[in-house]
PDB file of C-alpha atoms in Angstrom:
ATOM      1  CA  UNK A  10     -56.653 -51.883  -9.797  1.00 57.00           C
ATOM      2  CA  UNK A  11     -56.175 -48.475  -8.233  1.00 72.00           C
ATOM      3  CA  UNK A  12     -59.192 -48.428  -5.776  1.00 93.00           C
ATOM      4  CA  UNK A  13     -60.137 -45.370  -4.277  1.00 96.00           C
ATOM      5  CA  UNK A  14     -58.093 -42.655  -5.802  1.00 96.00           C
ATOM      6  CA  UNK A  15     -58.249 -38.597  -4.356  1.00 97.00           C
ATOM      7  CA  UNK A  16     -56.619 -35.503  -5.160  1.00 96.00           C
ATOM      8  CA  UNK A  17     -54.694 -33.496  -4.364  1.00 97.00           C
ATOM      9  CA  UNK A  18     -52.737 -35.346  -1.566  1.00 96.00           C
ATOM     10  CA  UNK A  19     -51.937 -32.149   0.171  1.00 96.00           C
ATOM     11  CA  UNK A  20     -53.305 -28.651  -0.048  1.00 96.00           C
ATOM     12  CA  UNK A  21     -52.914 -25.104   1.337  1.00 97.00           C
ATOM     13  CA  UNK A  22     -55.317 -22.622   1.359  1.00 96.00           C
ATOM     14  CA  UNK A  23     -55.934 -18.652   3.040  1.00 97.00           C
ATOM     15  CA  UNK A  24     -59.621 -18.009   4.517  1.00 97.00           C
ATOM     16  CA  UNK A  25     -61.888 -17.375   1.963  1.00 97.00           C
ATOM     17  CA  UNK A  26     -60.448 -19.624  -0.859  1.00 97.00           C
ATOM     18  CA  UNK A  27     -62.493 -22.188  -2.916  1.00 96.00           C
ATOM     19  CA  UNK A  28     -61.208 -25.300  -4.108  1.00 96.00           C
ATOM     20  CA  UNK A  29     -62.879 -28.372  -4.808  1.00 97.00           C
ATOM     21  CA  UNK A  30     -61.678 -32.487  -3.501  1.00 98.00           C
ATOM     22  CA  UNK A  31     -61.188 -34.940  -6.258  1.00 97.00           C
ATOM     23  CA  UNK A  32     -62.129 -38.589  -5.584  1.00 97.00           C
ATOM     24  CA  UNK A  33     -63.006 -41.410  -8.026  1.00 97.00           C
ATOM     25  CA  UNK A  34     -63.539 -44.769  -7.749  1.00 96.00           C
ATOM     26  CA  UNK A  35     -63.192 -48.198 -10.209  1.00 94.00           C
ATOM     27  CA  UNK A  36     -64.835 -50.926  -8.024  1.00 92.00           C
ATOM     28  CA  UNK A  37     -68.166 -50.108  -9.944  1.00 91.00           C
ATOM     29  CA  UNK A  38     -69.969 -49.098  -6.255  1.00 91.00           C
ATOM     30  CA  UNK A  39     -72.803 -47.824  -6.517  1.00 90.00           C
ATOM     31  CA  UNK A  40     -72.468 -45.611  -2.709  1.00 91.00           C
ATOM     32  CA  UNK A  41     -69.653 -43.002  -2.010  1.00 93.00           C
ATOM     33  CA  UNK A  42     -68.877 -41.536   0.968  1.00 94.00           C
ATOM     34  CA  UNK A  43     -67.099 -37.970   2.503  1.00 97.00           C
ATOM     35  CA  UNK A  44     -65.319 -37.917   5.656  1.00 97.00           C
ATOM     36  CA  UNK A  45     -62.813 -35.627   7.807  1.00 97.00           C
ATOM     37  CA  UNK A  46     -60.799 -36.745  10.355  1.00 96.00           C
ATOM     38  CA  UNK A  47     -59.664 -34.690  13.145  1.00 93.00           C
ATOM     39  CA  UNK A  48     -56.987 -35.305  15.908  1.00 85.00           C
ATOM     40  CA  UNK A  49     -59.084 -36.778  18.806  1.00 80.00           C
ATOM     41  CA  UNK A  50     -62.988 -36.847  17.011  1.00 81.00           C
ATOM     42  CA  UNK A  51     -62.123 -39.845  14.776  1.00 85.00           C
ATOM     43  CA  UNK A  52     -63.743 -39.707  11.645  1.00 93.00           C
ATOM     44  CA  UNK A  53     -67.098 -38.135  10.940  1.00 93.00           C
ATOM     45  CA  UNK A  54     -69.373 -37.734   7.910  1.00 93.00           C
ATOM     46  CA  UNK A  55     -69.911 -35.093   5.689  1.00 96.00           C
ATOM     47  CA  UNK A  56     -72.012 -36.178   2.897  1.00 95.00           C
ATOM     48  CA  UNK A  57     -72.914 -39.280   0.963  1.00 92.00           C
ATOM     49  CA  UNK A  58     -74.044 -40.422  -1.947  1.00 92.00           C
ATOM     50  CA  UNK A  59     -76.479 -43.640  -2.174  1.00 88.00           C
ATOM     51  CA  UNK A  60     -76.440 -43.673  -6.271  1.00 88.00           C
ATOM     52  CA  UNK A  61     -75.532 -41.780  -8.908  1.00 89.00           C
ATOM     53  CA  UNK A  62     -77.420 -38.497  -8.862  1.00 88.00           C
ATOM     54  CA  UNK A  63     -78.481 -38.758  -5.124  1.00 90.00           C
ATOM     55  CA  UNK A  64     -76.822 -36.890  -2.291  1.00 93.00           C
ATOM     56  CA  UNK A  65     -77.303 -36.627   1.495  1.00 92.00           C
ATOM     57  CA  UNK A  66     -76.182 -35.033   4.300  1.00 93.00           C
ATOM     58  CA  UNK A  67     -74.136 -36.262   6.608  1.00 91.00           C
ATOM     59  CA  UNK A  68     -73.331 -35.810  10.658  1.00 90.00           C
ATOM     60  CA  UNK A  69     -70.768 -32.306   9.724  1.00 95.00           C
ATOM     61  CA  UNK A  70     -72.203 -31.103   6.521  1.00 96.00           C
ATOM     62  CA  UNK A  71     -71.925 -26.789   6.877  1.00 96.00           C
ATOM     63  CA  UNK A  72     -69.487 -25.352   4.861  1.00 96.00           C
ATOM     64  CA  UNK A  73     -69.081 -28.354   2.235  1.00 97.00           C
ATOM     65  CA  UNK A  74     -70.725 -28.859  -1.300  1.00 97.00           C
ATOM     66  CA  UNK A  75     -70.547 -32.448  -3.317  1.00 97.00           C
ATOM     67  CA  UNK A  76     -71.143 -33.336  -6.681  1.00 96.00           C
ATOM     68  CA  UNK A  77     -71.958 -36.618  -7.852  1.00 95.00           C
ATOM     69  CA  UNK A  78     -70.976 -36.268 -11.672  1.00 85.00           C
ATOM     70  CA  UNK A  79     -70.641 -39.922 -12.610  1.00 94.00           C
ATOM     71  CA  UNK A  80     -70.874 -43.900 -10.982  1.00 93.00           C
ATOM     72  CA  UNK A  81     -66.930 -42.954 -10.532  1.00 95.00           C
ATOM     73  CA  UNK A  82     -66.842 -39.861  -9.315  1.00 96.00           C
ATOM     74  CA  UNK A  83     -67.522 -37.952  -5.567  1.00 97.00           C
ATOM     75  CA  UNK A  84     -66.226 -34.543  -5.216  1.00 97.00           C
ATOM     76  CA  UNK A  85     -65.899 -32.389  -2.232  1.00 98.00           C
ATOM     77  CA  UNK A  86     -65.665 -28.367  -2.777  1.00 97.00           C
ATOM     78  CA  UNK A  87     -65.150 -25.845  -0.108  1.00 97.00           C
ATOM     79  CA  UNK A  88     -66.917 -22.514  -1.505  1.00 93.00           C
ATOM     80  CA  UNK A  89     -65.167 -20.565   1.240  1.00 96.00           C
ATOM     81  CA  UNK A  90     -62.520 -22.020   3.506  1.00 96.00           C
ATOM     82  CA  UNK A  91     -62.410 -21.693   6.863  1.00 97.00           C
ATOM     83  CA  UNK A  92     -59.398 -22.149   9.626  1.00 97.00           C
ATOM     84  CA  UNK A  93     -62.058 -25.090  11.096  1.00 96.00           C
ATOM     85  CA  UNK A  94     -61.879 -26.860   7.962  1.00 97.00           C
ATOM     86  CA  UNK A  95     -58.367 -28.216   8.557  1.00 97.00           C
ATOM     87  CA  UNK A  96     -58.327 -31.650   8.428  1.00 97.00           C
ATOM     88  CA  UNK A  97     -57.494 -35.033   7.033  1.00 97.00           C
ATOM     89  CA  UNK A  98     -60.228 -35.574   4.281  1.00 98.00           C
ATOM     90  CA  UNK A  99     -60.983 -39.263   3.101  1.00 98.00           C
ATOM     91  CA  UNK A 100     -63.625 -40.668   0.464  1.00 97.00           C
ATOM     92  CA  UNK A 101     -64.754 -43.906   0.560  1.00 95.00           C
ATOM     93  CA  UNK A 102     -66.701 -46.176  -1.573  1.00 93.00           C
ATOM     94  CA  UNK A 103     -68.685 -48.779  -0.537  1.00 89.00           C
ATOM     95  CA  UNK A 104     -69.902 -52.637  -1.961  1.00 83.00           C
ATOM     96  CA  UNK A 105     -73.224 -53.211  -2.076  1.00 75.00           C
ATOM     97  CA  UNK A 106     -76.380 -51.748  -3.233  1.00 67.00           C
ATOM     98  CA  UNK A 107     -78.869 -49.644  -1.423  1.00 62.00           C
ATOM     99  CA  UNK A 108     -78.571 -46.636   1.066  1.00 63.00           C
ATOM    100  CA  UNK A 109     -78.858 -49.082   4.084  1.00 68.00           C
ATOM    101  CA  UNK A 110     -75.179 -50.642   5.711  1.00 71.00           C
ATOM    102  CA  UNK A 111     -75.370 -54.299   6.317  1.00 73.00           C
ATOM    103  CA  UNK A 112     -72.481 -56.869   7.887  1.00 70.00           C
ATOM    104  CA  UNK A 113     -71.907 -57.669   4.154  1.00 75.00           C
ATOM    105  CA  UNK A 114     -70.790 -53.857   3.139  1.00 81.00           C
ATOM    106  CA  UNK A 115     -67.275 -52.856   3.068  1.00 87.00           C
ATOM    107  CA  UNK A 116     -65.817 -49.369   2.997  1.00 90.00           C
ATOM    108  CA  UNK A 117     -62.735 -49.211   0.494  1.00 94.00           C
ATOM    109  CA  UNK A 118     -61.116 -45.631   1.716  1.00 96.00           C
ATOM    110  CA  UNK A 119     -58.880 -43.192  -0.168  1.00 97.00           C
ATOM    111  CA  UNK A 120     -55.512 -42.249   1.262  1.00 96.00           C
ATOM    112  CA  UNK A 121     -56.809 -38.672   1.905  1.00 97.00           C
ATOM    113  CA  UNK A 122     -56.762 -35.056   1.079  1.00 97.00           C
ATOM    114  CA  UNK A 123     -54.356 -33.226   3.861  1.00 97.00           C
ATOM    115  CA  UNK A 124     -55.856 -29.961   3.739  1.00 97.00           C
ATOM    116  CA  UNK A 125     -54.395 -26.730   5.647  1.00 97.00           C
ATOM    117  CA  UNK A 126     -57.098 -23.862   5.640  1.00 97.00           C
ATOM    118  CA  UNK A 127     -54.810 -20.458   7.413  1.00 96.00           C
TER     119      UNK A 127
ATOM    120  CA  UNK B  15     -71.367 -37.498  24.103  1.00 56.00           C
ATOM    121  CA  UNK B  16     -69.335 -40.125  21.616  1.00 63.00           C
ATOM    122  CA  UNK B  17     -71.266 -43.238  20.425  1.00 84.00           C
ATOM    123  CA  UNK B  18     -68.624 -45.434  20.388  1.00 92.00           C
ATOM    124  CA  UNK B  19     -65.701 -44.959  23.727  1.00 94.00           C
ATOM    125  CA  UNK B  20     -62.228 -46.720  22.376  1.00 96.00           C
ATOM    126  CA  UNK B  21     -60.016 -47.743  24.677  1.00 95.00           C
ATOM    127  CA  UNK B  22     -57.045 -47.090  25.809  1.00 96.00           C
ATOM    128  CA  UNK B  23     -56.598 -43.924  23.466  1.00 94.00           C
ATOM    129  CA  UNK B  24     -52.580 -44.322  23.245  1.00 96.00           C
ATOM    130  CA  UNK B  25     -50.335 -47.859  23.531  1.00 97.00           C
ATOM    131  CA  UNK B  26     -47.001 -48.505  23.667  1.00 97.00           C
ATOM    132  CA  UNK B  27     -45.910 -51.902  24.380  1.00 96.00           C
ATOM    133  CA  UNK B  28     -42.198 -53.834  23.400  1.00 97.00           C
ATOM    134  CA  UNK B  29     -42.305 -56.436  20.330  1.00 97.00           C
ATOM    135  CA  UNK B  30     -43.491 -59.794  21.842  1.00 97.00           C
ATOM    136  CA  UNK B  31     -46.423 -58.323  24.218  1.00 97.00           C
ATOM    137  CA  UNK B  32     -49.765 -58.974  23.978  1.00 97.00           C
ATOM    138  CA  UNK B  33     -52.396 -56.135  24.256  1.00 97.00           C
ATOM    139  CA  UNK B  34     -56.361 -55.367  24.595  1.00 98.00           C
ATOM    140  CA  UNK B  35     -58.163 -52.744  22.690  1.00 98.00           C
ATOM    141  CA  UNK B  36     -61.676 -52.393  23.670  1.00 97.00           C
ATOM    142  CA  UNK B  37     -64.681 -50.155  21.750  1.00 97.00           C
ATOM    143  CA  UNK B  38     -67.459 -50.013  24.419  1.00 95.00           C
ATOM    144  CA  UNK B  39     -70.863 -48.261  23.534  1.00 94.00           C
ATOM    145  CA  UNK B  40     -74.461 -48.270  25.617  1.00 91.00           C
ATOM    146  CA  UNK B  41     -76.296 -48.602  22.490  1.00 90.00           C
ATOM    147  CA  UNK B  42     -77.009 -51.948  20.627  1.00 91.00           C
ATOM    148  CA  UNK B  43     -75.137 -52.591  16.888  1.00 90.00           C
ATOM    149  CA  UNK B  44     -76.159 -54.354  13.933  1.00 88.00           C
ATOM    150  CA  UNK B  45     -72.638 -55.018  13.213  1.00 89.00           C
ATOM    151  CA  UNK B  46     -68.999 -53.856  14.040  1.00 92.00           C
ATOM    152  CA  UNK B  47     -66.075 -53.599  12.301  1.00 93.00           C
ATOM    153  CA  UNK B  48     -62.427 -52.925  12.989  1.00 96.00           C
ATOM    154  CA  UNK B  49     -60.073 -51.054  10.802  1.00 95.00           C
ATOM    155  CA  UNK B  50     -56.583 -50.452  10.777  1.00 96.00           C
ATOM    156  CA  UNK B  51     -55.014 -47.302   9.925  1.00 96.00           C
ATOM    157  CA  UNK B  52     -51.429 -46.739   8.781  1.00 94.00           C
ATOM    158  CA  UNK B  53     -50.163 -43.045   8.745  1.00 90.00           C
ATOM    159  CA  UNK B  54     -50.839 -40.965   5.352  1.00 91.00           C
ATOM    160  CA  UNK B  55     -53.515 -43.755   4.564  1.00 94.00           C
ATOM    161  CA  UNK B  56     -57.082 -44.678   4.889  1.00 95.00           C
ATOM    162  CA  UNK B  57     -58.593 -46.616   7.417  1.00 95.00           C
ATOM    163  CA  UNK B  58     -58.677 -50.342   6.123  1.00 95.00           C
ATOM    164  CA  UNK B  59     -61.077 -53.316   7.171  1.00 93.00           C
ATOM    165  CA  UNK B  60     -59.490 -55.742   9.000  1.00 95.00           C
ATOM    166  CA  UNK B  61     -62.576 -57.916  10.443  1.00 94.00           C
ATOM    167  CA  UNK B  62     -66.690 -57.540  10.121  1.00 92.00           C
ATOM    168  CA  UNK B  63     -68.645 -58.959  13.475  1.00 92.00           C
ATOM    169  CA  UNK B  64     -72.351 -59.462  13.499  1.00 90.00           C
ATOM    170  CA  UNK B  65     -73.424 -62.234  15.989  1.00 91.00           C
ATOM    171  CA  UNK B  66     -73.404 -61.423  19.748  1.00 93.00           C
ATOM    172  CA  UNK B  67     -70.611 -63.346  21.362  1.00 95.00           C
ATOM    173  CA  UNK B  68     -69.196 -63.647  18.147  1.00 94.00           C
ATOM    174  CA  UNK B  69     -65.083 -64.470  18.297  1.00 96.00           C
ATOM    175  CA  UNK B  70     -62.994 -64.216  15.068  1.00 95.00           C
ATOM    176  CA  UNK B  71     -59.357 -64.708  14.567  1.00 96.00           C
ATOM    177  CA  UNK B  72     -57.181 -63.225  12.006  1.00 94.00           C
ATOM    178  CA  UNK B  73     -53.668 -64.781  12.484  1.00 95.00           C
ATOM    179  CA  UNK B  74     -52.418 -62.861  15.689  1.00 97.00           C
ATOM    180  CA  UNK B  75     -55.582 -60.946  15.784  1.00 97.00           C
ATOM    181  CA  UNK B  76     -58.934 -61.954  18.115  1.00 97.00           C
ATOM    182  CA  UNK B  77     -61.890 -59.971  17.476  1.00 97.00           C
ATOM    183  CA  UNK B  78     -64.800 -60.356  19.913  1.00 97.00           C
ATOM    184  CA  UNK B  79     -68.616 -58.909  19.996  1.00 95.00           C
ATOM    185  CA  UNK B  80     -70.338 -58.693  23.326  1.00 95.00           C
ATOM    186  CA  UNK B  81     -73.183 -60.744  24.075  1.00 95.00           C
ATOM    187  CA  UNK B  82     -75.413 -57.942  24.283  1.00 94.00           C
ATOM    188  CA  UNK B  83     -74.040 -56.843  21.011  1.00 93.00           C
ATOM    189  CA  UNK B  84     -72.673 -53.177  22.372  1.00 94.00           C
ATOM    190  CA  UNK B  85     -69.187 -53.806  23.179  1.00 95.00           C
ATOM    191  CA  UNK B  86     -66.243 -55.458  21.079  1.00 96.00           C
ATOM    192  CA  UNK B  87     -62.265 -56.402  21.321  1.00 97.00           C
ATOM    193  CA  UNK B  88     -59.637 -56.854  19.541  1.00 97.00           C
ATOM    194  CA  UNK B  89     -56.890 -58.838  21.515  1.00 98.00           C
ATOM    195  CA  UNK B  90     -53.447 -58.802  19.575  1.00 97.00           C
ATOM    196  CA  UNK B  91     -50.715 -61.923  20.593  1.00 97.00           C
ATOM    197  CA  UNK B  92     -47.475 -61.515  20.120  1.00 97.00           C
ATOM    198  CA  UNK B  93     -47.092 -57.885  18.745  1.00 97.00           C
ATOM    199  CA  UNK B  94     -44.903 -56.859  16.342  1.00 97.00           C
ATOM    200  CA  UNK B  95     -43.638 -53.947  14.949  1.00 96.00           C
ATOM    201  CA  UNK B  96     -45.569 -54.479  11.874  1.00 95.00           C
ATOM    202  CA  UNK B  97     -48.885 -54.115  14.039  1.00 96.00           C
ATOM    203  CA  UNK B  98     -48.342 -50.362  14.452  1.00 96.00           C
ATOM    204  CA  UNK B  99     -51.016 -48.029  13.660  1.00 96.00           C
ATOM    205  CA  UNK B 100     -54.108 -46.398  14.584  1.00 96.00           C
ATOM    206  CA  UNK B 101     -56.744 -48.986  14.767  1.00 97.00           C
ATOM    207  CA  UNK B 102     -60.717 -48.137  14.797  1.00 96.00           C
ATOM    208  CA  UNK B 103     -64.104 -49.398  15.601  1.00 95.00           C
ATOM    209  CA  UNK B 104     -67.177 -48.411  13.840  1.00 93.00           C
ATOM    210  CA  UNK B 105     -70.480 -49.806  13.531  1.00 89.00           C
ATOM    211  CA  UNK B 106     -74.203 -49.852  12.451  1.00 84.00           C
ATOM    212  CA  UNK B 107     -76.553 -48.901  15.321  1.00 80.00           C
ATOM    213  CA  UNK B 108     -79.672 -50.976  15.259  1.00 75.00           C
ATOM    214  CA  UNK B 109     -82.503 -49.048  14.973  1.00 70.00           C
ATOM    215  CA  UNK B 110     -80.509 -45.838  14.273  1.00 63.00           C
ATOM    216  CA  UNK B 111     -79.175 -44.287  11.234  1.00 62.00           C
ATOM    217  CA  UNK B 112     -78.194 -47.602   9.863  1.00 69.00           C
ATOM    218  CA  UNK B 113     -77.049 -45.578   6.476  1.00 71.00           C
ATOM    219  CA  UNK B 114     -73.520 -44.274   7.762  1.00 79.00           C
ATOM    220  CA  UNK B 115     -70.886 -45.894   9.876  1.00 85.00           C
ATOM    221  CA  UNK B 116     -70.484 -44.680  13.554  1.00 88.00           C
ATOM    222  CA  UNK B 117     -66.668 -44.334  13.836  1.00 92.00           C
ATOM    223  CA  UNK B 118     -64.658 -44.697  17.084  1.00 94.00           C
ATOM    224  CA  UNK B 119     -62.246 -41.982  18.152  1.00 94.00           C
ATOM    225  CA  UNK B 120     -59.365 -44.571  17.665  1.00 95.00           C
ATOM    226  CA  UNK B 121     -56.700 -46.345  19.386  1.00 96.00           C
ATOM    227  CA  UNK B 122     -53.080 -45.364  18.669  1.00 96.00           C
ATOM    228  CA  UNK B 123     -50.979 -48.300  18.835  1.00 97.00           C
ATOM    229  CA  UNK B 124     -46.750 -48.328  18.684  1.00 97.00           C
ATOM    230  CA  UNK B 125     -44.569 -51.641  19.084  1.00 97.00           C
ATOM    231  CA  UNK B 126     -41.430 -51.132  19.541  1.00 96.00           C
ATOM    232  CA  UNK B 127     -38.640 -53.089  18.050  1.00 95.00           C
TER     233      UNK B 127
END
């Protein structure tokens, strides 16, 4: 059972490049979630996704794109990178149904998308 | 102005010692939870609290909610090396956007061997 899964690992990219943050799930949830993480601002929320076909902005959302192509799948795509985009990008996925958080939800997070923007 | 103050940010203590984290906040949650975060992972859920006052244990671990159901801590026995990591509190706030997490900046912990 693989989890979360997100690709690439690592990436490099010059100002101006677009490239687009893989992330699929096989827990069957029905939410997804996008976050970065940055040294010292913990970890904030781009964008998520309630259900298939639904998506909603998050706290950080400028700059950033998602795609919600299947139950499985949550992708994250830079149209033009920018030196302030460097950071440690996670998905998560999340049990339970419904755009609301309870006690009862649980995030299940990727291992994350290191992502240098020069 | 950050939702959710962790404290301290950085802790070094010697195998054996016990430490305090705290996660402090002057709004009222729904529910916390406490994650632990190994480098070149993601965060992963280590406890969910929901009742004010609330105390749960997890082997070595002691989570508690405040009364008033704005403050938690996570009191560690007997560290060991094993416990090192970056550990984070994150909750729903009652009454606010109760469809995202609120995320702590994180506390940083090392035991040494």
């Amino acid at each position: 059972n693989a989890g979360v899964t997100q690709t690439p690992k690592f990436q490099v990219l010059k100002t101006g490049q677009s490239m687009t943050l893989q992330c699929a799930q096989d827990m069957n949830h029905n939410s997804m979630y996008w976050y970065r993480q940055d040294p010292g601002m913990g970890l904030r929320l781009i964008y998520y996704s309630a259900s298939e076909g639904t998506t909603d902005k998050g706290e950080v959302p400028n700059g950033y794109n998602v795609s919600r192509l299947n139950k499985r799948e949550f992708s994250l795509r830079l149209e033009s990178a920018a030196p302030s985009q460097t950071s440690v990008y996670f998905c998560a996925s999340v049990t339970g149904t419904g755009i609301f958080l309870t006690a009862k939800n649980i995030q299940y997070f990727g291992a994350g998308t290191r992502l240098s923007v020069l | 102005t950050q939702l959710l103050e962790q404290s301290p940010q950085f802790l070094s203590i010697q195998e054996g010692e016990n430490l305090t984290v705290y996660c402090n906040s002057s709004s009222v949650f729904s529910s916390l939870q406490w994650y632990r975060q190994e480098p070149g992972e993601g965060p992963v859920l280590l406890v969910t609290v929901v009742t004010g006052g609330e105390v749960k244990k997890l082997k070595r671990l002691t989570f508690q909610f405040g009364d008033a159901r704005k403050d938690s801590s996570l009191h560690i026995t007997a560290a060991q090396p094993g416990d090192t990591g970056l550990y984070l509190c994150a909750g729903v706030r009652s009454g606010g956007s109760n469809y995202k997490l609120t995320f702590g900046k994180g506390t940083l912990l090392t035991v040494n061997p």
